[in-house]
PDB file of C-alpha atoms and ligand atoms in Angstrom:
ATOM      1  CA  UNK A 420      15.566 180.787 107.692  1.00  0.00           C
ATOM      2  CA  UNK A 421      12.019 181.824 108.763  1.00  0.00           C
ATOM      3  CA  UNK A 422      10.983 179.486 112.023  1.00  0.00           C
ATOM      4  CA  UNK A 423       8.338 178.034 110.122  1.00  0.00           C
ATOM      5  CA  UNK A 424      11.028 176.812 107.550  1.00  0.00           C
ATOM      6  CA  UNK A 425      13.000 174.894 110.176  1.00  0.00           C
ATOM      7  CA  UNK A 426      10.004 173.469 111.600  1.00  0.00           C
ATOM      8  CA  UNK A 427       9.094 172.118 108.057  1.00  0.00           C
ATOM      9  CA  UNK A 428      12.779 170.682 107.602  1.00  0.00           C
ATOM     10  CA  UNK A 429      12.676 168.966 110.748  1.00  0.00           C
ATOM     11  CA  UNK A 430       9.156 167.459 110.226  1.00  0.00           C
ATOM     12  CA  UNK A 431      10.486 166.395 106.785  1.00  0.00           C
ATOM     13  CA  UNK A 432      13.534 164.741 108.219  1.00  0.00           C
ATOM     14  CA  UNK A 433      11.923 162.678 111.060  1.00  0.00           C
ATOM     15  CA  UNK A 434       9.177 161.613 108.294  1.00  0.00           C
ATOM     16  CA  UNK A 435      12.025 160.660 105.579  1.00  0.00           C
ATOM     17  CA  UNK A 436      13.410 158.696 108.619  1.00  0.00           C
ATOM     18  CA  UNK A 437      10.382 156.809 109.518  1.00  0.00           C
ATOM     19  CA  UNK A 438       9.916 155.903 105.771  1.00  0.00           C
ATOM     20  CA  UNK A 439      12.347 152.409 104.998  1.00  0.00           C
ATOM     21  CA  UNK A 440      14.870 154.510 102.606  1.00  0.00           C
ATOM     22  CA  UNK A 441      13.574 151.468  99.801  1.00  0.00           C
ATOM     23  CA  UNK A 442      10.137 152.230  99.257  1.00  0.00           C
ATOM     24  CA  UNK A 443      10.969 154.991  97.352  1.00  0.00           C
ATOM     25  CA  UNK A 444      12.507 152.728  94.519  1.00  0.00           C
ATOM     26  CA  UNK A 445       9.429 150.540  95.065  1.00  0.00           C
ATOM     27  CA  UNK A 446       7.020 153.039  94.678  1.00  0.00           C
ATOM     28  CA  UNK A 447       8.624 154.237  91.297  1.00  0.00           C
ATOM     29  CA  UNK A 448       8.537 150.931  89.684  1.00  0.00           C
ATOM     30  CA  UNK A 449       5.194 149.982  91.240  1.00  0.00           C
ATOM     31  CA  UNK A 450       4.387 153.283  89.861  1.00  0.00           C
ATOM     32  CA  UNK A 451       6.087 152.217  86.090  1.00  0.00           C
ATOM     33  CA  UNK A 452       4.490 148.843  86.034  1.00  0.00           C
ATOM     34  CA  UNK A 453       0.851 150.281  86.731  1.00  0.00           C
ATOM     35  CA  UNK A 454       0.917 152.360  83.398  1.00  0.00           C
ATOM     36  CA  UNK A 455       0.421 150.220  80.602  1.00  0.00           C
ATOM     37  CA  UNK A 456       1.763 152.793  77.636  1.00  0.00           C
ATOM     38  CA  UNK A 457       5.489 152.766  79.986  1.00  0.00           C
ATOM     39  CA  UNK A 458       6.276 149.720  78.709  1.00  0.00           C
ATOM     40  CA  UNK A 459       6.542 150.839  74.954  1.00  0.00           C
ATOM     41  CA  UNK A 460       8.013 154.009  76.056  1.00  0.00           C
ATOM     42  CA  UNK A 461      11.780 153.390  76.630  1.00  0.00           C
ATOM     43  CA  UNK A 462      12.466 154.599  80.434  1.00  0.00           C
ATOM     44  CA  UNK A 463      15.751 156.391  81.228  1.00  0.00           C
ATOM     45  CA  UNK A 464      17.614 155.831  84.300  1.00  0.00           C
ATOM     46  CA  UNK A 465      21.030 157.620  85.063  1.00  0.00           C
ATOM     47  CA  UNK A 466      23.070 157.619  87.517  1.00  0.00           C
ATOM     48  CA  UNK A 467      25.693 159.360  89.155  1.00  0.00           C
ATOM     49  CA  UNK A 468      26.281 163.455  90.728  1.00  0.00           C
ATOM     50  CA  UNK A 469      27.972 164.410  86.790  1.00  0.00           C
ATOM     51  CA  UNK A 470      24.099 163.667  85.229  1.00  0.00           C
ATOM     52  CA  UNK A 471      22.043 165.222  88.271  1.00  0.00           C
ATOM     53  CA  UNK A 472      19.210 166.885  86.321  1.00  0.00           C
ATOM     54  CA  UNK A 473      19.223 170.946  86.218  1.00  0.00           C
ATOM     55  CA  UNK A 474      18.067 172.063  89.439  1.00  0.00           C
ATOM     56  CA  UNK A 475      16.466 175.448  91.356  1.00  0.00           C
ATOM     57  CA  UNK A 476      17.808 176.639  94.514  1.00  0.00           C
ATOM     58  CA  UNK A 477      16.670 179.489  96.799  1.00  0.00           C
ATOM     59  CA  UNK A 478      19.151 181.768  97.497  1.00  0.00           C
ATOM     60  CA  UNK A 479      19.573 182.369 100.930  1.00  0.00           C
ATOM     61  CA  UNK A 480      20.432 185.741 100.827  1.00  0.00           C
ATOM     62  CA  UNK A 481      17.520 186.949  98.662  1.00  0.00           C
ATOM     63  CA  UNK A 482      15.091 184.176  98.359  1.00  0.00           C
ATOM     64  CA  UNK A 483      15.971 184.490  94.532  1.00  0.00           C
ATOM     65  CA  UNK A 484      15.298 180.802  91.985  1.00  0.00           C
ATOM     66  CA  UNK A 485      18.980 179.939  91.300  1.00  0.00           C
ATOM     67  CA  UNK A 486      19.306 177.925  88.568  1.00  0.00           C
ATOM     68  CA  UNK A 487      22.186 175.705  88.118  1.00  0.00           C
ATOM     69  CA  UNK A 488      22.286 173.779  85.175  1.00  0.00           C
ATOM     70  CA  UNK A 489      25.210 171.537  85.316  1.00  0.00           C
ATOM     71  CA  UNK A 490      25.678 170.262  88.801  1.00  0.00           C
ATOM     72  CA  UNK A 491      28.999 170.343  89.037  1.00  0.00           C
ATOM     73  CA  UNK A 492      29.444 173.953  88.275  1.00  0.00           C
ATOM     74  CA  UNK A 493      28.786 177.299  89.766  1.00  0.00           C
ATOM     75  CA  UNK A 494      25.826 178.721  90.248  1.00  0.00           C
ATOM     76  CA  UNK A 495      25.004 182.415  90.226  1.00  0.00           C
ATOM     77  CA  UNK A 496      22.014 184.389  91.721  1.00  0.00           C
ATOM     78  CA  UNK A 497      20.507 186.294  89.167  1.00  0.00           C
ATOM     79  CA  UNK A 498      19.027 189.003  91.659  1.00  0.00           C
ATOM     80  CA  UNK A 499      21.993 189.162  94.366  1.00  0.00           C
ATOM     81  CA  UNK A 500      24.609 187.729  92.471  1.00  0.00           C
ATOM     82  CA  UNK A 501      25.989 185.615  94.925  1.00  0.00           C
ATOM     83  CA  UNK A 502      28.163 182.793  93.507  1.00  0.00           C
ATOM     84  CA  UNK A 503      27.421 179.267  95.273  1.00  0.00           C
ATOM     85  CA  UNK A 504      29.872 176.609  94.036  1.00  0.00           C
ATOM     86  CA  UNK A 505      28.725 172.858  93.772  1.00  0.00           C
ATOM     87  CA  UNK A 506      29.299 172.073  97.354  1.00  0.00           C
ATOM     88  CA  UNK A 507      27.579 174.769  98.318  1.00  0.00           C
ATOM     89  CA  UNK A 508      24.254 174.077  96.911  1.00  0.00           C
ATOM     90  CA  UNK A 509      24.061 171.372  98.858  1.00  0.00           C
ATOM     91  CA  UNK A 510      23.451 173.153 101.530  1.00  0.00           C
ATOM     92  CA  UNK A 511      20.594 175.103  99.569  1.00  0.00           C
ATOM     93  CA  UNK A 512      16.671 174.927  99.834  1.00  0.00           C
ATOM     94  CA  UNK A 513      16.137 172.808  96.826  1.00  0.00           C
ATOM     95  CA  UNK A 514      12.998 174.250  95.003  1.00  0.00           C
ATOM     96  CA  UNK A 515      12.647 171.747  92.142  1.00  0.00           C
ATOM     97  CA  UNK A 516      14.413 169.969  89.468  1.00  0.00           C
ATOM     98  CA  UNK A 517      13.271 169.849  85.686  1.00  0.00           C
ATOM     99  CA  UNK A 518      13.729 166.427  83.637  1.00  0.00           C
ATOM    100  CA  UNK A 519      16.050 167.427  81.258  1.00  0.00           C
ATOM    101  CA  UNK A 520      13.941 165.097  78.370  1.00  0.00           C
ATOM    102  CA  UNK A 521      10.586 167.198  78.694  1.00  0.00           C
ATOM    103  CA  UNK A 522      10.956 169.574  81.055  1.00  0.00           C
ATOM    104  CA  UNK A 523       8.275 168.645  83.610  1.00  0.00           C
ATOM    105  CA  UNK A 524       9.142 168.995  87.659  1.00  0.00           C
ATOM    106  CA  UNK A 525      10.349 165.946  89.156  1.00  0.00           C
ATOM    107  CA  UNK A 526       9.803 164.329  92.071  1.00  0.00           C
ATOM    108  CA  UNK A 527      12.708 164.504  94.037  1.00  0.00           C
ATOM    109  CA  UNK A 528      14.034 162.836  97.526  1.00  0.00           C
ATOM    110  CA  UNK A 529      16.864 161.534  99.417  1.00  0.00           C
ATOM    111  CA  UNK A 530      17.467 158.340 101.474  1.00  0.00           C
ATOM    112  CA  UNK A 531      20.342 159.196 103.797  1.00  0.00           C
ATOM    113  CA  UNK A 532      19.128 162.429 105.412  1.00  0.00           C
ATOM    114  CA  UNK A 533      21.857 162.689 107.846  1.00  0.00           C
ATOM    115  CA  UNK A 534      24.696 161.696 105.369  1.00  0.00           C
ATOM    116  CA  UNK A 535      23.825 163.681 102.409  1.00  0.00           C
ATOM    117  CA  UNK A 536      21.743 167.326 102.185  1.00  0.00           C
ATOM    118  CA  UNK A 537      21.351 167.509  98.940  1.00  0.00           C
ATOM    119  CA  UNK A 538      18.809 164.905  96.677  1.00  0.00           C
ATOM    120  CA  UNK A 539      19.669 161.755  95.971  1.00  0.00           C
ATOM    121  CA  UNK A 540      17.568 160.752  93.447  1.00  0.00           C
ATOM    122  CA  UNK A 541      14.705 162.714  90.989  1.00  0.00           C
ATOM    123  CA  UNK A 542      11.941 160.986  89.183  1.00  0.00           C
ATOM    124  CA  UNK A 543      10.045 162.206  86.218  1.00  0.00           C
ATOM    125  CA  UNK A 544       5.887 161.746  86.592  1.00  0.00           C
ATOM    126  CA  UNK A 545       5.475 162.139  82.807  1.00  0.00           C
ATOM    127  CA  UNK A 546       8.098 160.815  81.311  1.00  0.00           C
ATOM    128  CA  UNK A 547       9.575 158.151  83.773  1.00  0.00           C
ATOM    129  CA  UNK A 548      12.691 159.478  83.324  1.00  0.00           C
ATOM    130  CA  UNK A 549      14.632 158.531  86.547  1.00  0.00           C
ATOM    131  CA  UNK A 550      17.916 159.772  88.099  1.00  0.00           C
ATOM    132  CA  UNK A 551      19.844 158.740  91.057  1.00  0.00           C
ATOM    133  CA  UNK A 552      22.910 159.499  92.695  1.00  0.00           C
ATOM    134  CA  UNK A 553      23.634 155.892  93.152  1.00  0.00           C
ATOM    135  CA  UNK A 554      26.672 156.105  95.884  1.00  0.00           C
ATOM    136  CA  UNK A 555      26.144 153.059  97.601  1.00  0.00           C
ATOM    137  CA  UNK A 556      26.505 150.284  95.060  1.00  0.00           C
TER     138      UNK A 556
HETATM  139 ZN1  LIG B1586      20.389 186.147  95.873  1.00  0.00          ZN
HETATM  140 ZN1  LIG B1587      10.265 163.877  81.823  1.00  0.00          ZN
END
């Protein structure tokens, strides 16, 4: 990891701290409400780790995109070849994730930094398409 990559993690990490782990949800349905055509458009939610939406990684060995599609499988490196299984990308940079209804780059976060590396929930800004990993209800 370059230094300027752990700086950014750790600045990230305080600020996710500092943030009430809630505002997050509020923001998105703040966020929902304020658009007038999302209330004729039918908004998705899903939860749980089986319906995480396809995600990029950077490989760590080659800075390589690795997608993985499915969350709970493998995921290759197309350049290095590297095999990361599921708990493994966890512990990957996560570059983005793609709303599997249209596509776009979600917005992305978690809300227990020190109990979970990996996100925790993944919003869509088109399509309000929302996921979360919901393992605290
Ligand atoms: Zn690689
Ligand atoms: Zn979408």
């Amino acid at each position: 990891m370059a230094p300027f990559e752990a700086i950014y993690r750790v600045g990230r990490d305080i600020l996710e701290r500092l943030v009430n782990p809630l505002r997050a949800d509020e923001q998105i349905s703040q966020f929902t409400l304020s658009v007038p055509e999302a209330q004729t458009t039918t908004v998705d939610s899903v939860q749980g780790e089986r319906f995480r939406p396809p995600a990029v990684f950077r490989c760590p060995n080659c800075d390589a995109d690795i997608h993985q599609q499915q969350p709970l499988s493998d995921a290759d490196c197309p350049k290095c070849y590297r095999t990361f299984d599921q708990w493994t990308t966890d512990d990957l940079e996560l570059v983005r994730m793609t709303c599997p209804r249209c596509e776009s780059e979600m917005k992305h976060g978690r809300r227990h930094p020190k109990v979970f590396d990996g996100p925790e929930w993944a919003s869509c800004p088109s399509c309000q398409y929302h996921w979360d990993l919901d393992h605290w209800f």
